[in-house]
Structures are given as C-alpha cells and as structure tokens.
Coordinates of C-alpha atoms and ligand atoms in Angstrom, one line a residue:
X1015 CA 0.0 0.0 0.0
X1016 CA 0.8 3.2 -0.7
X1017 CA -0.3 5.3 2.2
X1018 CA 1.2 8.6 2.9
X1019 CA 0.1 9.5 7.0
X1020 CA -0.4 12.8 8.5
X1021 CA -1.7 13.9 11.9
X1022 CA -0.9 17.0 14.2
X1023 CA -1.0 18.5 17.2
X1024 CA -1.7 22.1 18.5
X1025 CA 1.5 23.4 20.7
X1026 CA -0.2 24.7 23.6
X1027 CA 1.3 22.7 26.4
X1028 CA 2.9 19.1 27.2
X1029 CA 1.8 16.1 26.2
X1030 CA 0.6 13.5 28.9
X1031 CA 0.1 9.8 29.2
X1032 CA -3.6 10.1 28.0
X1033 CA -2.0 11.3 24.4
X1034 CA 0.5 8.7 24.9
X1035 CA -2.0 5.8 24.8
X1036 CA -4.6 7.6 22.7
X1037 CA -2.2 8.2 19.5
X1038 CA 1.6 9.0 20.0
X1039 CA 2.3 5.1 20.9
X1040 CA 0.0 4.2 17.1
X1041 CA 2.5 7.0 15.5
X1042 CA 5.5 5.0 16.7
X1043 CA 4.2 1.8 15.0
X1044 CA 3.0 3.7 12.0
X1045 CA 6.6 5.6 11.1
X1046 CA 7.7 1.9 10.5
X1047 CA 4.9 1.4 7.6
X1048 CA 4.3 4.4 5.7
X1049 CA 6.0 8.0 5.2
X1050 CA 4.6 10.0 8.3
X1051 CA 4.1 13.6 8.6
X1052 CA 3.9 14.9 12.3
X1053 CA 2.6 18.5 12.0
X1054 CA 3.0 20.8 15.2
X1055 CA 0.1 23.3 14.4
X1056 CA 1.4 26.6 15.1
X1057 CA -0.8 28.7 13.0
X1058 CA -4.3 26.7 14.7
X1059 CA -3.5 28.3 18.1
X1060 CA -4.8 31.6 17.1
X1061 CA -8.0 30.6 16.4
X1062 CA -9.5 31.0 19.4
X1063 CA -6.4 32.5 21.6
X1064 CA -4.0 35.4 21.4
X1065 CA -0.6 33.6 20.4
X1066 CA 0.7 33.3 23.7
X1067 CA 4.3 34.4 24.5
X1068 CA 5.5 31.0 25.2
X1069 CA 4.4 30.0 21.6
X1070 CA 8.3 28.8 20.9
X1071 CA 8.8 26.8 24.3
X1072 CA 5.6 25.3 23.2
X1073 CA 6.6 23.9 20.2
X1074 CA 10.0 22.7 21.4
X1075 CA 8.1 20.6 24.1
X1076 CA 6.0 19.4 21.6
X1077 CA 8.8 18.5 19.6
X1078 CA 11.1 17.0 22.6
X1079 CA 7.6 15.1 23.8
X1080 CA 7.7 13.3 20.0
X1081 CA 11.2 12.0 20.4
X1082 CA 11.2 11.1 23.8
X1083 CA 8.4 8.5 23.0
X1084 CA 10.2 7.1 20.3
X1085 CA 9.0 9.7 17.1
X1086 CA 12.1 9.1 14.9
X1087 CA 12.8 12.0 13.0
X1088 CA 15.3 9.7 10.7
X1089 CA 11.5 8.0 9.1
X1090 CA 8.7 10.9 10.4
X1091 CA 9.0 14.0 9.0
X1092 CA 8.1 16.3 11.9
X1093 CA 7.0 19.9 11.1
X1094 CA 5.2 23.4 11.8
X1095 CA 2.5 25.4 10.2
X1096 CA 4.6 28.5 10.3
X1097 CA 7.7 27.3 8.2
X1098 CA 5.5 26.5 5.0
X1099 CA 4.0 29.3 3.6
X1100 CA 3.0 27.4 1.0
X1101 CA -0.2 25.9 3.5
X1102 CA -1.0 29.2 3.8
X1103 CA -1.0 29.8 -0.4
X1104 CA -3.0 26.3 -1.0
X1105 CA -5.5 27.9 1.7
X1106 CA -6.9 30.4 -0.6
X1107 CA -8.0 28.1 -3.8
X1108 CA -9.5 25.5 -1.3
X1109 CA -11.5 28.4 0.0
X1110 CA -13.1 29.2 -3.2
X1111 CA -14.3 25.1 -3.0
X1112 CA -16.3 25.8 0.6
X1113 CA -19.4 27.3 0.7
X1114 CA -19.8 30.1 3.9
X1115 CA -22.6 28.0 4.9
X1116 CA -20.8 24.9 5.0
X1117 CA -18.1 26.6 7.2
X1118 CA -20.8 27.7 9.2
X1119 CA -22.4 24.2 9.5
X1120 CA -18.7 22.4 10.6
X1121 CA -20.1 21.0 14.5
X1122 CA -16.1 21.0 16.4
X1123 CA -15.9 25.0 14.7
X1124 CA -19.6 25.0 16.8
X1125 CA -18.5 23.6 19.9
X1126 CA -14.9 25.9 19.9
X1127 CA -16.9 28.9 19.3
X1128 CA -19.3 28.1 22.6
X1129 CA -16.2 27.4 24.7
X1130 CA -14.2 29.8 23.2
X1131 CA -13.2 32.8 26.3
X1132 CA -12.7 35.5 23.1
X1133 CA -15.3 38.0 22.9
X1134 CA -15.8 37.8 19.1
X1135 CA -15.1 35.0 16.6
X1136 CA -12.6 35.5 14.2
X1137 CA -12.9 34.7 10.6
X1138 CA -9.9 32.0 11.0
X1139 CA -12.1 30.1 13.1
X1140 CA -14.7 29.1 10.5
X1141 CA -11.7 28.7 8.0
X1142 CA -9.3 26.8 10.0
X1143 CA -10.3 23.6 9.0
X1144 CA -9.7 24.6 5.2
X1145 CA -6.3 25.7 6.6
X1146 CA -6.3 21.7 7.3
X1147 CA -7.1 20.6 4.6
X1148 CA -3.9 22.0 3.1
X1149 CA -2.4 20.3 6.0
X1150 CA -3.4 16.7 4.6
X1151 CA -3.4 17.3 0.8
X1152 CA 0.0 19.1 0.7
X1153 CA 1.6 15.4 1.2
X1154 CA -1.1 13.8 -0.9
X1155 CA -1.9 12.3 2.7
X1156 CA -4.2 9.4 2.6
X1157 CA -4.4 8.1 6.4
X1158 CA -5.0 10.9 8.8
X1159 CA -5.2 9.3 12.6
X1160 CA -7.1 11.3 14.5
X1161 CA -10.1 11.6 17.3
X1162 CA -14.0 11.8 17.1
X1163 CA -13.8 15.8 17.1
X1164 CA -11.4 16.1 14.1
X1165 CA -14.2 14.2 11.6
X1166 CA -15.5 17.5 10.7
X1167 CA -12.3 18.3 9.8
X1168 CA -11.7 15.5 7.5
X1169 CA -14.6 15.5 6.1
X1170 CA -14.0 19.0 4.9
X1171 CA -10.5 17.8 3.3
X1172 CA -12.2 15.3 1.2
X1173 CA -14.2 17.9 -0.1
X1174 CA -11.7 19.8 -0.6
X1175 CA -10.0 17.3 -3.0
X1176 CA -13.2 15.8 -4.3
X1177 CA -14.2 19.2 -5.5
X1178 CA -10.2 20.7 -6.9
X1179 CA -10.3 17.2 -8.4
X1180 CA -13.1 17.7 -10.4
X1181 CA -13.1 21.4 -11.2
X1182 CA -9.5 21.3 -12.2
X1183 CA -8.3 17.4 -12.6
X1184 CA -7.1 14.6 -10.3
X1185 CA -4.7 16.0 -8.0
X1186 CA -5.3 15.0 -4.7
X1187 CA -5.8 11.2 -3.3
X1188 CA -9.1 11.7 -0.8
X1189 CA -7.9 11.2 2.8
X1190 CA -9.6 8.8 5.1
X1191 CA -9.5 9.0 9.1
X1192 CA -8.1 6.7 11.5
X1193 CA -10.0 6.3 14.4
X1194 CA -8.3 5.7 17.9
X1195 CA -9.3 3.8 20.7
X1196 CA -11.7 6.5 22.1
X1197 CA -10.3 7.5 25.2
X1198 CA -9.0 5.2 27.5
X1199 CA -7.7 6.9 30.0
X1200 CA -9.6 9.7 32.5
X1201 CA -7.8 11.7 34.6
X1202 CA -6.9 11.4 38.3
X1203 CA -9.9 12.8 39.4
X1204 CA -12.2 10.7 37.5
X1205 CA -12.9 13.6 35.1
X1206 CA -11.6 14.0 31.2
X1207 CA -7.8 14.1 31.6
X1208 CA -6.4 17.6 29.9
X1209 CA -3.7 19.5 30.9
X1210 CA -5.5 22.6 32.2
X1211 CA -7.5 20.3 34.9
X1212 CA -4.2 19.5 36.7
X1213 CA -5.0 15.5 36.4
X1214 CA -3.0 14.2 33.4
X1215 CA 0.5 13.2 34.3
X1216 CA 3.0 15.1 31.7
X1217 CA 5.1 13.0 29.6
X1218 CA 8.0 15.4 31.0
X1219 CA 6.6 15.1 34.7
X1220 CA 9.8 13.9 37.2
X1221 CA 9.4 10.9 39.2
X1222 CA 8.3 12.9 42.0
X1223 CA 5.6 15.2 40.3
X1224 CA 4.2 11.9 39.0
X1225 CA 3.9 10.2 42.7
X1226 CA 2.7 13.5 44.0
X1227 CA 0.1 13.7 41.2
X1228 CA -1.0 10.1 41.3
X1229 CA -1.0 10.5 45.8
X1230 CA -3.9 12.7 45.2
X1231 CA -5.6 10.9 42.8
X1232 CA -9.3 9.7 43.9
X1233 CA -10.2 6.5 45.1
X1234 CA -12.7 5.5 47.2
X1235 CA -13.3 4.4 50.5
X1236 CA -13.0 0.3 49.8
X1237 CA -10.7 -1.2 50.9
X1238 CA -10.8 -4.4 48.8
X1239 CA -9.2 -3.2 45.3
X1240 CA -11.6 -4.7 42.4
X1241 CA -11.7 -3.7 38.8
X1242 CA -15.3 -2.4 38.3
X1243 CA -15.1 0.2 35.7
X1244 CA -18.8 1.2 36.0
X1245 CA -19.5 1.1 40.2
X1246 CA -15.8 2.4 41.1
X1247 CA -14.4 4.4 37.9
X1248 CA -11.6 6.0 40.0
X1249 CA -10.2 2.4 41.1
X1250 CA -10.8 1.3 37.7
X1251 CA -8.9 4.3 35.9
X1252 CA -5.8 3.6 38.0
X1253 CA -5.6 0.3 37.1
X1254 CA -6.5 0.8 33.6
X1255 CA -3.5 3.3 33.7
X1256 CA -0.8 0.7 35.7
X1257 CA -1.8 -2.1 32.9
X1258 CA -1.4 0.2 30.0
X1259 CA 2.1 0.8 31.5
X1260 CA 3.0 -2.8 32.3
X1261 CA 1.4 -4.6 29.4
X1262 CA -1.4 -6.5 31.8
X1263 CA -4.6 -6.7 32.5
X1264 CA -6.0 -4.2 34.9
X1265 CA -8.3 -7.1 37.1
X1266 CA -5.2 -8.9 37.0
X1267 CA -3.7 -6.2 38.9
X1268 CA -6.1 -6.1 41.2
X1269 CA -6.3 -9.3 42.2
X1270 CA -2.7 -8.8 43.4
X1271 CA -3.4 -5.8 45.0
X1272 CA -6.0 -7.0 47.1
X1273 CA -6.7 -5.8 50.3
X1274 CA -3.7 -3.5 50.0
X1275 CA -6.6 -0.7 49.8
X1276 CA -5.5 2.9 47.9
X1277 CA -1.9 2.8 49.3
X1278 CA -0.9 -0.3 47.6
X1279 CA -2.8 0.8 44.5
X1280 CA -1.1 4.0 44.2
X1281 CA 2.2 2.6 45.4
X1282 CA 1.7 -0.1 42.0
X1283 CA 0.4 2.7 40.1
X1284 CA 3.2 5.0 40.7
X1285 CA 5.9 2.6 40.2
X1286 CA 4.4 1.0 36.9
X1287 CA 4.2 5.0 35.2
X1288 CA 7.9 5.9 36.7
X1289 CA 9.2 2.3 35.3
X1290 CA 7.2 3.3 32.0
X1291 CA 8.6 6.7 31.6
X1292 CA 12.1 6.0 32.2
X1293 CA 13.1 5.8 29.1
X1294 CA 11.4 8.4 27.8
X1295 CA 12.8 10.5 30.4
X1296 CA 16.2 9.3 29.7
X1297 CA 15.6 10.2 26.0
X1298 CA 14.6 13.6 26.7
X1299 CA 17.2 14.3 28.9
X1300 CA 19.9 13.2 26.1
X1301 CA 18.7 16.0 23.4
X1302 CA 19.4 19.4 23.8
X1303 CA 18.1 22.5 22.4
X1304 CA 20.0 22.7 19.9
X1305 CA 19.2 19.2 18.8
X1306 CA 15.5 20.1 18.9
X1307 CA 16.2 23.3 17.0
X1308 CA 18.5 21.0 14.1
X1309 CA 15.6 18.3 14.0
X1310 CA 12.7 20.6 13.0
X1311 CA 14.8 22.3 11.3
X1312 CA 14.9 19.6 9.0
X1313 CA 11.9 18.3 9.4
X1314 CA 10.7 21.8 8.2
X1315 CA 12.6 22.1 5.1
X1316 CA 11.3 18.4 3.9
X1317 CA 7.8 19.0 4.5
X1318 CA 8.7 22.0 2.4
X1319 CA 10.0 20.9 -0.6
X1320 CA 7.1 18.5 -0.8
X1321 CA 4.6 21.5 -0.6
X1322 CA 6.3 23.2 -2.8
X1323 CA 5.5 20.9 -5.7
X1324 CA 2.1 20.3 -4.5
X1325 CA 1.3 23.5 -4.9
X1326 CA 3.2 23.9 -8.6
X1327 CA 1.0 20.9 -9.7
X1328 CA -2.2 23.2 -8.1
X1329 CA -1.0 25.9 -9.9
X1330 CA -0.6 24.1 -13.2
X1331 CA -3.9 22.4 -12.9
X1332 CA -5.1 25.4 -12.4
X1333 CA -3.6 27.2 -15.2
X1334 CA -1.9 29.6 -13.5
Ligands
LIG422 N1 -6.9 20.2 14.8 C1 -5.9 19.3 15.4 C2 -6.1 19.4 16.9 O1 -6.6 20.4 17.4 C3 -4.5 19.6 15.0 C4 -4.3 19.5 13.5 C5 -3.9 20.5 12.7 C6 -4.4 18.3 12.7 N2 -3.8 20.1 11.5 C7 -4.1 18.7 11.4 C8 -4.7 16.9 13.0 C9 -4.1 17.8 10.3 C10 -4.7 16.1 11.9 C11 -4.4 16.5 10.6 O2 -5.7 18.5 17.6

C-alpha cells in the first residue's frame, strides 16, 4: 500500500500519558509502515487565543515530547505550520471550493466557538479547517489518525479534494481517518484528563511530580481493590492506567493488590508509570536544544519541498 500518514498537534502545552496511549504510541508503530508527517500546528493556536508568549517553548516541548516517546525523525518528517508558507497559499483556492454555509455548519468550529473565552469570533475560526485541509493534501496524505472531534475536519479535506479534483483534474488522493481507541484513560480525578484540569500526568513530569500527582488521585473508601469500571471508575482508571504501562490486565492487577486498599494501588500505580517513563525520560534528557532546533529544522525544510510541488502541480492544474 501506498499510504502517505499525516496527523498533528496544536502546541499549547505538554503532552501526557492520555496522548500517549490515545495516538503517540500508534504513530511509533506507523513511522515503521508508511511515510509519516507529524505536524506541530502553530498557526491553529490563534483561532481561538492570542498567540501566547510561550508559543516557541511550546513547540520545542511538543517537539522534545515526540522524540522522547520514540517519534524518529530519521523515518517521520516532523514539522510546523509557520515554516511552509506554501499551506497558507494552498489555503486560498480551497477556500473558493467551501461554501460560507458549510463553514458555518462544521459541529467542532460549533463547539470551539461556545467554549471559546474571546469576545468575538474571528474569521480564522470558521476557515481553520480549510487551513487543514492543506495540511493533509500538501503530502497527498491518505491516512490521517485522528479523534471523534477532528471528523468534521476530514470530512472537509475530502471535499476539498473531491471538488479541486473535479473542477480542475485529479490532483489529490481523498484522505480517510483513522479512528483511535476512544479514550481510555480519564484523569486522576475521575474527570476528562487535559492538561488545564491539573490531572494528566505530563510525559515530561519527574518521578516525583508523577507520585505526587498520582498521591492525590481519587479513590474510594474500599478497601478491597476490584476492577469495576462502572461502580468504582476512580479504582478502575488507576488500574486501567498501571496495565497500559505494564502490558497486563487491569483485574489482574487487582487481584494482586487485594486488600492493599489505595496505598498499595497507588504505590503499584506509581511505580508502573515511573518504570514506564524511564526511558522516555532518559531520551529527553539526552537532546538538547540545539538538537531540537537542528531536527525541526529539517523536518521543516522536507515538508517544504514536498509543498512546494504540491502547490506547482495546483498551480498548473489550475492554469496559473
Ligand atoms: N486540529 C488538530 C487538533 O486540534 C491539530 C491538527 C492540525 C491536525 N492540522 C491537522 C490533525 C491535520 C490532523 C491532521 O488536535
């Protein structure tokens, strides 16, 4: 098969264990089958923030959390929005393929817009996703792994192509999504796990931050530790989280566990996610900045090259 993959991630703050099993640990496995493109999506923080000042340490986290887990920038080529103008020049013929009111219609654009904290929606925010579109058809991408709230998006990229395909000839390969697991992992306090709640455990966390996040984590008041995901969720996520890092089956771990209550749960827990980040702490701590800055340095200038003669072929299709 010929599958080119692409997927991204906004820079607005370290990764955690919950992206980890959700889709970093999927990219690992896919940079051994197909040409990958691992897009940090600079430009898609404005749509619904000022560009915060720590926009750059943002994207060198980002870019430090890829190759500590593995992300090898010898197969993926790992990028940013801001270093190919040439998104930006694909984004204005795929806007003349989108109708306002299907912008308008998009449900995730919906959703951002009632959460957003701005006091006006920008005009970038119902466009993004054609911004995105480049994002996948600039590498001909054809796999695109992604969650439930990026379909939208997708969809819009097929149309994208679908539509330049017919109005101007075949160009563009129309990408398909690759579902993840939907989430398996809550955070520590039995709600979604994000960054901004304070219960995801960082991929950069130290040992200690991580045994002094998972001390506080919620259990309950049995002592008896089961695995019952639907009458005691909290128990459950922990172990969920300790077998994801040891390769075993949550009940499996709590049969051992026992009558250990919380302490012995949280002692297994924390040990199983400090033995599981070790080496991607070890990783990290072997690159330096200037690594970081070399690597998407040249990640950037082959992602590059490759827009550049996507959008000569748009332009000749196009009869420009
Ligand atoms: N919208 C994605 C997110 O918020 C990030 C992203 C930007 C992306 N461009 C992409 C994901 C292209 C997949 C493909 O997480």
């Amino acid at each position: 098969m010929n599958d080119v993959v692409l997927t991204g991630d906004r820079p607005t703050g370290p990764l955690h264990l919950g992206h980890y099993f959700g889709s970093l640990a999927n990219r690992v496995l896919l940079q051994d089958l197909h040409p990958l493109y691992v897009l940090i999506a600079d430009y898609q923080v404005i749509t619904d923030r000022d560009l915060p000042g720590e926009i750059r340490r943002h994207t060198t986290e980002l870019l430090l959390d890829y190759l500590a887990v593995g992300i090898d920038p010898a197969k993926a080529t790992i990028f940013q929005h801001s270093a190919i103008p040439e998104l930006n020049q694909l984004l204005l013929p795929f806007l003349s393929l989108v109708s306002v009111s299907e912008l308008g219609r998009n449900p995730t654009v919906k959703d951002e817009i009632a959460h957003s904290s701005q006091s006006a929606v920008s005009g970038l925010m119902f466009t993004y996703p054609v911004h995105q579109a480049a994002d996948i058809l600039f590498c001909k991408g054809t796999l695109v792994p992604v969650g439930k709230d990026q379909l939208p998006h997708l969809e819009v990229a097929r149309l994208v192509a679908r539509r330049f395909n017919e109005r101007y000839g075949a160009v563009f390969p129309l990408p398909e999504a690759m579902m993840g697991a939907q989430p398996l992992l809550k955070g520590l306090d039995g709600g979604k796990m994000s960054k901004s709640r304070g219960n995801a455990i960082a991929l950069s966390a130290t040992e200690d931050e991580t045994a002094a996040l998972i001390r506080k984590a919620r259990t309950d008041a049995e002592r008896l530790i089961t695995f019952e995901e639907e009458r005691r969720p909290e128990v459950a996520n922990l172990l969920t989280l300790a077998g994801l890092c040891l390769g075993r089956a949550p009940a499996e771990l709590a049969e051992e566990i026992g009558d250990g209550g919380a302490v012995t749960l949280k002692r297994v827990v924390t040990e199983a996610v400090n033995e599981f980040l070790r080496p991607v702490r070890k990783r990290r701590a072997e690159l330096s900045e200037g690594d970081a800055r070399r690597i998407l340095a040249e990640g950037n200038e082959r992602a590059r090259e490759r827009a550049v003669r996507t959008l000569e072929e748009v332009r000749v299709a196009m009869g420009f």
